[in-house]
XYZ file of C-alpha atoms in Angstrom:
424
model
C -4.795 -112.066 -38.444
C -5.034 -108.021 -38.519
C -2.233 -106.146 -39.535
C -1.881 -103.202 -36.842
C -2.150 -99.692 -39.140
C 0.161 -97.018 -37.978
C 0.122 -93.427 -40.072
C 1.962 -90.186 -39.365
C -0.505 -87.414 -38.201
C 0.761 -83.582 -38.828
C 0.022 -81.539 -35.741
C -0.542 -77.911 -35.947
C 2.035 -77.313 -33.638
C 4.375 -78.271 -35.585
C 5.472 -81.740 -35.096
C 4.871 -85.311 -36.427
C 3.446 -88.005 -34.269
C 3.212 -91.935 -35.145
C 0.214 -92.850 -33.794
C -2.155 -96.476 -34.262
C -5.651 -95.510 -35.302
C -6.455 -99.638 -35.031
C -5.129 -100.494 -31.496
C -3.757 -98.545 -28.728
C -4.492 -94.709 -28.233
C -2.421 -91.316 -28.795
C -1.730 -90.832 -24.816
C 1.276 -92.512 -23.387
C 0.000 -95.602 -20.622
C 1.262 -93.776 -17.855
C -2.269 -92.227 -17.673
C -0.595 -88.241 -17.661
C -3.395 -85.278 -17.498
C -4.663 -83.985 -20.374
C -4.305 -79.921 -20.733
C -6.980 -78.493 -22.824
C -6.743 -74.793 -23.492
C -10.729 -73.605 -24.688
C -10.486 -70.013 -26.352
C -12.950 -68.578 -28.538
C -11.312 -69.123 -31.612
C -9.479 -72.139 -31.506
C -8.551 -75.207 -28.979
C -5.319 -76.375 -27.729
C -4.827 -79.986 -26.652
C -2.417 -82.196 -25.751
C -0.841 -84.219 -23.070
C 0.872 -83.120 -19.710
C 4.895 -83.325 -20.369
C 4.825 -82.634 -23.807
C 6.594 -79.095 -25.199
C 3.356 -78.522 -27.361
C -0.266 -79.354 -27.821
C -0.984 -82.491 -30.296
C -3.770 -80.558 -32.251
C -5.329 -77.078 -32.453
C -8.376 -77.197 -33.623
C -11.351 -74.929 -34.000
C -13.610 -74.441 -30.740
C -17.016 -75.271 -32.680
C -19.079 -78.558 -32.922
C -21.418 -79.512 -35.591
C -24.879 -79.946 -34.321
C -27.301 -82.141 -35.853
C -30.670 -80.756 -33.858
C -29.626 -77.098 -35.010
C -28.493 -78.058 -38.527
C -25.569 -75.682 -38.011
C -22.045 -75.545 -36.500
C -21.917 -73.762 -33.411
C -18.629 -72.215 -31.382
C -18.930 -73.399 -27.941
C -17.957 -69.516 -26.918
C -21.897 -68.818 -28.856
C -23.107 -65.656 -26.960
C -26.525 -67.001 -28.265
C -26.054 -69.884 -26.061
C -23.733 -68.895 -23.272
C -26.269 -68.730 -20.637
C -28.895 -71.317 -21.707
C -29.248 -75.261 -21.160
C -28.033 -75.851 -24.450
C -25.012 -75.217 -23.721
C -24.474 -78.651 -21.892
C -25.299 -80.132 -25.335
C -22.893 -78.475 -27.395
C -19.840 -78.845 -25.287
C -20.784 -82.573 -24.861
C -20.725 -83.090 -28.357
C -17.322 -80.605 -28.421
C -15.627 -82.420 -26.061
C -16.726 -86.590 -27.475
C -14.902 -85.115 -30.348
C -11.692 -84.065 -28.603
C -11.579 -87.464 -26.575
C -12.517 -89.757 -29.018
C -11.964 -88.338 -31.994
C -8.732 -86.541 -31.318
C -7.081 -88.123 -28.051
C -8.408 -91.374 -28.980
C -8.571 -92.045 -24.690
C -11.277 -93.457 -22.125
C -11.831 -89.879 -20.376
C -12.654 -91.677 -17.310
C -8.988 -93.061 -16.751
C -7.067 -89.453 -16.657
C -7.013 -86.520 -14.718
C -7.774 -83.132 -16.442
C -6.747 -79.628 -16.775
C -8.381 -76.793 -18.242
C -6.656 -73.468 -18.799
C -9.414 -70.466 -17.702
C -9.579 -67.110 -17.958
C -9.739 -65.198 -14.869
C -12.983 -63.586 -16.274
C -14.499 -66.512 -17.720
C -18.221 -66.718 -17.759
C -19.529 -68.195 -14.070
C -21.784 -70.468 -16.362
C -19.167 -71.702 -18.473
C -17.392 -72.772 -16.534
C -19.753 -74.837 -14.614
C -21.493 -76.079 -17.318
C -17.745 -77.312 -18.306
C -17.101 -79.091 -15.382
C -20.745 -80.531 -15.114
C -20.535 -81.951 -18.490
C -16.797 -83.610 -17.537
C -17.736 -84.899 -14.029
C -21.425 -86.159 -15.464
C -21.446 -86.823 -18.752
C -17.578 -88.295 -19.043
C -17.084 -89.108 -15.227
C -13.338 -87.923 -15.181
C -11.918 -87.962 -12.079
C -10.576 -85.109 -11.332
C -10.596 -81.438 -13.258
C -7.890 -79.092 -12.614
C -9.108 -75.455 -13.236
C -5.721 -73.366 -13.930
C -5.888 -69.948 -14.265
C -4.550 -68.651 -17.508
C -1.554 -65.993 -16.073
C -0.846 -69.079 -13.502
C -0.109 -70.931 -16.646
C 1.560 -68.439 -18.795
C 4.173 -67.811 -15.757
C 5.369 -71.867 -15.847
C 6.301 -71.799 -19.132
C 9.216 -68.885 -18.524
C 10.170 -70.084 -14.985
C 9.386 -66.705 -13.490
C 6.881 -65.984 -10.368
C 6.669 -62.085 -11.534
C 4.914 -60.743 -15.307
C 3.176 -57.673 -16.591
C 1.041 -60.363 -19.335
C -0.803 -58.917 -22.193
C -2.257 -61.617 -23.737
C -4.259 -60.364 -27.399
C -7.299 -62.007 -27.600
C -9.924 -62.143 -30.347
C -12.469 -59.732 -28.950
C -10.016 -57.976 -26.411
C -7.023 -57.990 -25.203
C -6.508 -58.393 -21.380
C -3.171 -56.645 -19.187
C -3.014 -58.793 -16.281
C -0.032 -57.652 -13.546
C 0.852 -60.880 -11.740
C 3.536 -60.634 -8.769
C 4.944 -63.498 -6.870
C 2.466 -65.753 -8.193
C -0.960 -63.124 -7.409
C -2.834 -61.660 -9.840
C -3.027 -58.116 -8.831
C -7.192 -57.945 -9.991
C -7.368 -54.223 -9.391
C -4.594 -53.532 -11.670
C -6.527 -55.390 -14.617
C -7.091 -53.736 -17.819
C -9.197 -54.714 -20.883
C -9.445 -53.170 -24.107
C -11.529 -53.820 -27.216
C -8.497 -53.320 -29.708
C -7.399 -56.675 -30.059
C -7.447 -59.265 -33.033
C -10.818 -58.398 -34.246
C -9.601 -55.077 -34.939
C -6.529 -56.273 -36.601
C -9.281 -57.804 -39.004
C -10.890 -55.271 -39.533
C -8.220 -52.516 -40.174
C -6.941 -55.750 -43.058
C -10.198 -55.603 -44.268
C -10.351 -51.743 -44.987
C -7.038 -51.549 -46.406
C -7.589 -54.248 -48.619
C -10.392 -53.122 -50.425
C -8.835 -49.520 -50.729
C -5.696 -50.860 -52.108
C -5.578 -54.188 -53.393
C -6.006 -56.037 -55.968
C -6.805 -59.584 -57.610
C -5.408 -61.692 -60.051
C -7.296 -64.313 -61.628
C -4.900 -66.775 -61.700
C -6.276 -68.640 -64.952
C -5.784 -65.377 -67.718
C -3.520 -63.100 -65.362
C -6.223 -60.112 -65.345
C -6.169 -57.950 -62.462
C -8.701 -55.717 -61.017
C -9.434 -53.775 -58.095
C -10.915 -55.975 -54.757
C -14.013 -53.240 -54.733
C -14.863 -54.448 -58.034
C -14.815 -58.161 -57.001
C -18.192 -58.033 -54.977
C -18.600 -61.674 -54.695
C -15.062 -62.997 -53.457
C -15.625 -62.939 -49.841
C -12.434 -63.308 -47.121
C -13.297 -64.848 -44.343
C -11.737 -64.158 -40.771
C -9.485 -67.356 -41.508
C -8.377 -66.106 -44.756
C -6.918 -62.398 -42.682
C -5.614 -64.254 -40.147
C -3.721 -66.340 -42.647
C -2.910 -62.734 -44.267
C -1.814 -60.836 -41.527
C 0.199 -63.619 -40.361
C 2.003 -64.371 -43.437
C 2.591 -61.073 -44.892
C 2.223 -58.172 -42.636
C 4.445 -56.878 -40.188
C 4.789 -53.734 -37.279
C 6.741 -50.989 -38.679
C 8.740 -48.659 -36.158
C 8.291 -45.207 -35.841
C 11.675 -44.230 -37.483
C 9.944 -46.518 -40.022
C 9.749 -43.084 -42.261
C 7.658 -43.324 -45.655
C 9.860 -46.421 -47.058
C 7.287 -48.844 -48.598
C 7.606 -52.623 -48.376
C 7.201 -55.052 -51.552
C 3.617 -56.227 -52.885
C 3.321 -59.358 -52.128
C 1.205 -62.127 -54.192
C -1.396 -64.311 -51.637
C -3.461 -67.268 -52.836
C -7.094 -66.783 -52.262
C -8.160 -70.115 -53.785
C -7.681 -72.509 -57.090
C -9.009 -68.959 -59.166
C -7.893 -65.837 -57.532
C -5.136 -64.405 -55.474
C -4.471 -61.101 -54.100
C -1.749 -58.814 -55.046
C -0.906 -56.967 -51.106
C 0.415 -53.789 -50.813
C 3.182 -52.670 -49.247
C 1.222 -49.696 -47.482
C -1.557 -52.719 -46.123
C 1.392 -54.606 -44.838
C 2.991 -52.369 -42.392
C 0.035 -50.386 -41.729
C -2.042 -52.823 -41.125
C -1.046 -53.015 -36.855
C -1.277 -49.391 -36.731
C -4.563 -49.886 -34.825
C -3.064 -51.931 -32.165
C -1.265 -48.546 -30.953
C -4.304 -46.012 -32.033
C -6.932 -47.263 -30.303
C -10.590 -48.499 -32.236
C -14.131 -47.837 -31.572
C -13.605 -45.382 -28.917
C -11.034 -47.859 -26.741
C -7.544 -46.918 -25.944
C -4.469 -48.680 -27.425
C -2.505 -51.141 -26.382
C 0.460 -49.028 -24.889
C -2.196 -46.668 -22.874
C -3.774 -49.554 -21.722
C -0.300 -50.953 -20.149
C 0.814 -48.123 -18.578
C -2.834 -47.496 -16.908
C -2.578 -50.851 -15.907
C 1.140 -50.169 -14.603
C -0.234 -47.168 -12.416
C -2.871 -48.718 -10.961
C 0.014 -51.218 -9.337
C 1.715 -50.517 -6.441
C 4.339 -48.355 -6.197
C 6.848 -51.026 -5.071
C 5.819 -53.685 -7.599
C 6.599 -51.416 -10.586
C 9.855 -52.416 -11.088
C 9.670 -55.795 -11.573
C 6.470 -55.516 -14.018
C 8.648 -53.719 -15.687
C 11.274 -55.929 -16.072
C 9.148 -58.904 -17.194
C 6.463 -57.873 -19.436
C 5.096 -61.220 -21.355
C 2.429 -60.931 -24.942
C 0.812 -63.799 -25.794
C -1.740 -64.441 -28.005
C -2.027 -65.404 -31.586
C -1.577 -61.925 -32.937
C 2.230 -61.661 -30.538
C 4.073 -63.292 -33.248
C 3.593 -60.626 -35.721
C 7.172 -59.244 -36.070
C 8.351 -56.173 -34.613
C 5.209 -55.666 -32.209
C 7.379 -55.730 -28.654
C 9.705 -53.294 -30.446
C 6.796 -50.549 -31.551
C 5.320 -51.070 -28.014
C 8.641 -50.263 -26.241
C 8.995 -47.206 -28.315
C 5.371 -46.308 -27.495
C 5.938 -46.976 -23.790
C 8.615 -44.947 -24.031
C 7.390 -41.661 -25.729
C 4.146 -41.669 -23.624
C 6.861 -41.695 -20.700
C 7.064 -38.143 -21.770
C 3.580 -36.909 -20.504
C 3.083 -35.610 -17.690
C 0.353 -38.476 -16.890
C 2.769 -40.938 -16.543
C 6.352 -39.389 -15.842
C 6.561 -41.913 -12.817
C 7.440 -44.299 -14.937
C 9.426 -42.904 -16.714
C 12.760 -44.215 -14.903
C 11.562 -47.677 -15.060
C 13.547 -49.968 -17.631
C 11.266 -52.173 -19.556
C 11.989 -55.248 -20.972
C 9.755 -57.986 -22.667
C 10.619 -62.059 -21.966
C 11.586 -64.320 -24.804
C 8.660 -66.826 -24.961
C 10.372 -70.250 -25.181
C 7.231 -71.460 -27.322
C 4.659 -69.841 -30.080
C 2.837 -67.095 -28.278
C -0.495 -68.571 -29.343
C 0.358 -71.450 -26.872
C 2.061 -70.550 -24.432
C -0.356 -71.042 -21.282
C -0.777 -74.633 -22.609
C 2.958 -75.248 -22.042
C 3.028 -74.012 -18.862
C -0.329 -76.008 -17.450
C 1.824 -78.831 -19.393
C 4.415 -78.764 -16.968
C 1.830 -78.275 -14.402
C 0.191 -81.003 -15.317
C 3.315 -83.377 -15.633
C 3.358 -82.926 -11.459
C 0.756 -85.245 -9.683
C 0.791 -83.962 -6.726
C 0.465 -80.676 -8.033
C -2.342 -81.501 -9.806
C -4.120 -83.699 -7.133
C -3.861 -80.626 -4.727
C -5.274 -78.297 -6.926
C -7.763 -80.423 -8.564
C -11.903 -80.885 -7.449
C -13.662 -84.259 -7.498
C -17.036 -85.348 -9.071
C -18.340 -85.978 -5.116
C -16.353 -82.031 -4.054
C -18.961 -81.041 -6.974
C -21.858 -82.601 -5.975
C -21.729 -81.444 -2.178
C -21.184 -77.756 -4.170
C -24.223 -78.141 -5.462
C -22.684 -78.468 -8.880
C -21.105 -75.284 -8.647
C -17.448 -74.068 -9.021
C -15.447 -72.518 -6.022
C -14.436 -69.464 -7.073
C -10.385 -69.764 -7.763
C -9.565 -66.018 -6.089
C -11.472 -68.002 -2.721
C -9.425 -67.969 0.463
C -11.735 -69.313 2.757
C -11.716 -72.961 2.527
C -15.183 -73.188 4.652
C -17.276 -72.523 1.565
C -15.702 -75.123 -0.841
C -17.721 -77.706 1.083
C -14.980 -81.021 1.128
C -12.137 -79.040 -0.296
C -9.020 -78.003 1.416
C -7.379 -75.066 1.345
C -4.072 -75.351 -0.386
C -0.806 -73.565 0.358
C 1.726 -72.042 -1.690
C 3.783 -75.586 -3.826
C 7.079 -74.935 -5.374
C 7.129 -77.045 -8.737
C 10.252 -77.302 -10.436
C 10.561 -75.163 -13.775
C 11.509 -76.329 -16.859
C 15.271 -74.465 -16.518
C 17.392 -76.066 -13.754
C 18.270 -74.824 -10.434
C 15.371 -72.776 -10.786
C 11.422 -72.704 -8.860
C 8.060 -71.262 -9.460
C 6.097 -70.331 -6.710
C 2.207 -70.589 -7.348
C -0.388 -68.728 -5.037
C -3.732 -69.035 -5.661
C-alpha cells in the first residue's frame, strides 16, 4: 500500500501551498479556469478565484532539437513555424510539470497585450486547441484585466515592461486606442543605467580574503539581467526632486559564494533617473503620460488623471509614483501642457504586487463562469475562422464565424457594493 506523499511548495508570489505529487493535482476539482499571463521575461500561472499566481516562471523552455534555451518571445522565431513547437513545449511544462492537470478539462484565460503580434496569438491558440484540445480559450486584454482587480472602469494605465512602457487610457471599460503612447524608456533602460553606474562607482569584495577592488578591474565578473533586476528591486529607489545632495549609505550585495558588490549610495538613488530623462532619443515617462492625456477627449481627462495606475515589474520601485507626480506638475507649467494644470493627479493604491495586477484581475473574471464562456472561443469556432483569431476590437460579429457579439456585462468586483462594467 503506497503512502501519500505531500510536500510544501513555496511559490514566488509569497505563499506556500500543500500539494500532492503522487495523487491528485494542484488545481481544485471544481474545474476552474487556468489563468496565464505570458510576459517577455516571466509567465504568471495559476487558478481563477485565487488572489495571486501559483507560480511565476521564466518565459523560456529548453528545446533539445536546437540545443539551447529559447524565450517564447524570441524575435528569431516569432514569425516562423518553429514558434508552434516552442509554445507546445512551454505549455506542456506549464500544464504537466507545474499545475499537474489535464488541460482538456479546464477553461483557459490568456492575458494578452493589445499590441501583441498576430502570429503569436494565432499560434498560441493553435497550440491550445490542436495540441492540447482545451475546450474554451478566453483572450483578455491586459488593460481590462488590470482594472478588474481595482474595481474601476476608468484609469490611465502605465505598464512598465522590459522593452517598452505603454500608456493606455481606459474610459468606462473602453481602451482609447488613438491615445496610446509607447516609449522605449523601460526596465531595460534601468538595467543599462545600472550597469554603467556600477562600472563607474561600484567595488567588488572578495568574501574569502576581504580584498576590495573596482568592478571595472574585474572583467570576468558577469552581471546577468536577472542579477541587475535583483539589485534594482532590493537596493535602489527613486529620489524626489527635493532630495538635494544627500547620499544614502552604501550597501553590500552578494553576487555569488565568492564575490559581493559594494553598491554606492550614489548609484542607489540615481539609477532610476533614466525613467524621467528618456533614453536613446525617446521621451521620458512623464512626457509620455501628459502627451497621452492631450490625445484624450477633453471630457475624459479629469477622470483619467484621478485614476492613474502604474503596473509592471519596475512599478514596485519605492518613490516612483511620488517622483512621477512631481515631474507631471513641473510639465504642467509648460505652455504646451497648461491645459492640464487645473486637473488633479491621483494614483491608485494596488491590492496586489504591481507585477501581477493583471493576473489578479483575470483571476476574478475567470471565477465567473458565465463571463468566461461568453467571451471565449471554442475549437470549432477556431476551425471555422480558418485558424485565425478575431481582433478583440472588432464589433462586426458577421466576420466572426459562429462567434456572437457580446453585450457589456456587469461582473462583481472584489469590493462589495461595486460592479465593474467591461466593454470590448
